[in-house]
CSV table of C-alpha atoms in Angstrom, one decimal:
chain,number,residue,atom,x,y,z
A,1,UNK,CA,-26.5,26.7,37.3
A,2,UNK,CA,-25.8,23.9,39.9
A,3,UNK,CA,-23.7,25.9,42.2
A,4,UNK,CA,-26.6,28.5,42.3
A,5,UNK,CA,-29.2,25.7,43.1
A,6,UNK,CA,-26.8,24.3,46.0
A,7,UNK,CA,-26.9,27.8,47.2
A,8,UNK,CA,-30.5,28.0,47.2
A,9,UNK,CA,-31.1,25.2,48.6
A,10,UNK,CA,-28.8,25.4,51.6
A,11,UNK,CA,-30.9,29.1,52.1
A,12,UNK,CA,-33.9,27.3,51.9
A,13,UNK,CA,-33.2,24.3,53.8
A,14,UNK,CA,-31.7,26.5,57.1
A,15,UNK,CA,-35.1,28.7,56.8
A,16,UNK,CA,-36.9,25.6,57.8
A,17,UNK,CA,-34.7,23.6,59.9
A,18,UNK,CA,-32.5,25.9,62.1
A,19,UNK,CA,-35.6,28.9,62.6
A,20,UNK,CA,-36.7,29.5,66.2
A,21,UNK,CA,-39.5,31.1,68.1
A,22,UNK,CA,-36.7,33.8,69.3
A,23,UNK,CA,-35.2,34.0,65.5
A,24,UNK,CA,-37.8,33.2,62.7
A,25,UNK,CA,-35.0,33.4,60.2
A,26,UNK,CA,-33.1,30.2,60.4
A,27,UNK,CA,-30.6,31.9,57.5
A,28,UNK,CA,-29.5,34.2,60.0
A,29,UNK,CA,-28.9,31.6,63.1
A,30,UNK,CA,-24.9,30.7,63.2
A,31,UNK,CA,-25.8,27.1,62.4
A,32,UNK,CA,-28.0,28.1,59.3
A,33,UNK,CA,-24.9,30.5,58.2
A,34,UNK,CA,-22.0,27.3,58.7
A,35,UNK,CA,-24.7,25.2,57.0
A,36,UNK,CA,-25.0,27.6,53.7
A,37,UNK,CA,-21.2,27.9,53.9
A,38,UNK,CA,-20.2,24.4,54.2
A,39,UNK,CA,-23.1,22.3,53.5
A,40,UNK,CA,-24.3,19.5,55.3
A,41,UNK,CA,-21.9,18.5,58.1
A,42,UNK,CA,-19.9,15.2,57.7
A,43,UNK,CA,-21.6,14.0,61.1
A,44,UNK,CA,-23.1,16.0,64.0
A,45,UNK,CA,-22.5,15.1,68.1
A,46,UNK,CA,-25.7,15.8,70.2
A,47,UNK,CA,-24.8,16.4,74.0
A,48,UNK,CA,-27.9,16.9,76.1
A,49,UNK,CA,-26.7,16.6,80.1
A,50,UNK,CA,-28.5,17.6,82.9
A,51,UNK,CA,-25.4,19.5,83.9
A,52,UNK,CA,-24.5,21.6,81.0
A,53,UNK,CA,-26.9,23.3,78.6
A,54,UNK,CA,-27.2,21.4,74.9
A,55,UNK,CA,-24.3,21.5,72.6
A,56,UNK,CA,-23.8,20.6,69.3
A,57,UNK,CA,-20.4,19.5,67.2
A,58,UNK,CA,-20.8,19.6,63.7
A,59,UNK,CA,-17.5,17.9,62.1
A,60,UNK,CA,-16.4,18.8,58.2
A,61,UNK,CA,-14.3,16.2,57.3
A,62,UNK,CA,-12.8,17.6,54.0
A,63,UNK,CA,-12.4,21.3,55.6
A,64,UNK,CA,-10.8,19.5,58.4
A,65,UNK,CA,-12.9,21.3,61.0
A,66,UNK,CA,-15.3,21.1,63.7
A,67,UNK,CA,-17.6,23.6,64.7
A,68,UNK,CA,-18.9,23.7,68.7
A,69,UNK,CA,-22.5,25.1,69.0
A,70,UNK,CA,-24.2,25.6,72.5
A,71,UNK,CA,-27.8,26.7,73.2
A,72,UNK,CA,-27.5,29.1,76.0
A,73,UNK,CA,-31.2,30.1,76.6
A,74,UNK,CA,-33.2,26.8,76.0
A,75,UNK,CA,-35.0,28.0,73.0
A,76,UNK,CA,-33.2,25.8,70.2
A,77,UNK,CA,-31.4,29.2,69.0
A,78,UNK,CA,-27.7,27.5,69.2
A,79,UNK,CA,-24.7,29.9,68.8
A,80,UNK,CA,-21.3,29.1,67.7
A,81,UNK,CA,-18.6,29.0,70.6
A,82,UNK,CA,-15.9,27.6,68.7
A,83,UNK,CA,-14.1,26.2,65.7
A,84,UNK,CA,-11.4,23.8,65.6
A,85,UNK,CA,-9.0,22.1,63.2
A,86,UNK,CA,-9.4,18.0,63.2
């Protein structure tokens, strides 16, 4: 079933690539949960300022949405602070 190996594979890829020392389970981050929702984002905006802490904007093209993350603590466990329409 290809729609059940997309959903695996979204599970399996945010284990790896959105897991932190504060939150081993990168499923359960808010990134790892938009990226087994809605796949892979259309593009992603890195802002990394001495002035602001790091932010993320992950833009779905097709869903006509953006979704703002921001990494409050330092520790690479970004959390969603907002979703727009495009």
């Amino acid at each position: 079933n290809e729609l059940m190996a997309e959903y695996y594979y979204r599970v399996d890829y945010s284990l790896e690539k959105f897991s932190t020392i504060e939150n081993k389970i990168g499923a359960k981050t808010d990134r790892g949960k938009i990226f087994i929702l809605n796949g892979k984002p259309d593009k992603i905006d890195r802002f990394l300022n001495f002035k602001s802490n790091p932010q993320e904007l992950w833009y779905y093209y097709k869903l006509q949405k953006k979704f703002l993350f921001q990494d409050f603590h330092l520790n690479g466990n970004y959390q969603l602070i907002n979703i727009e329409e495009i």
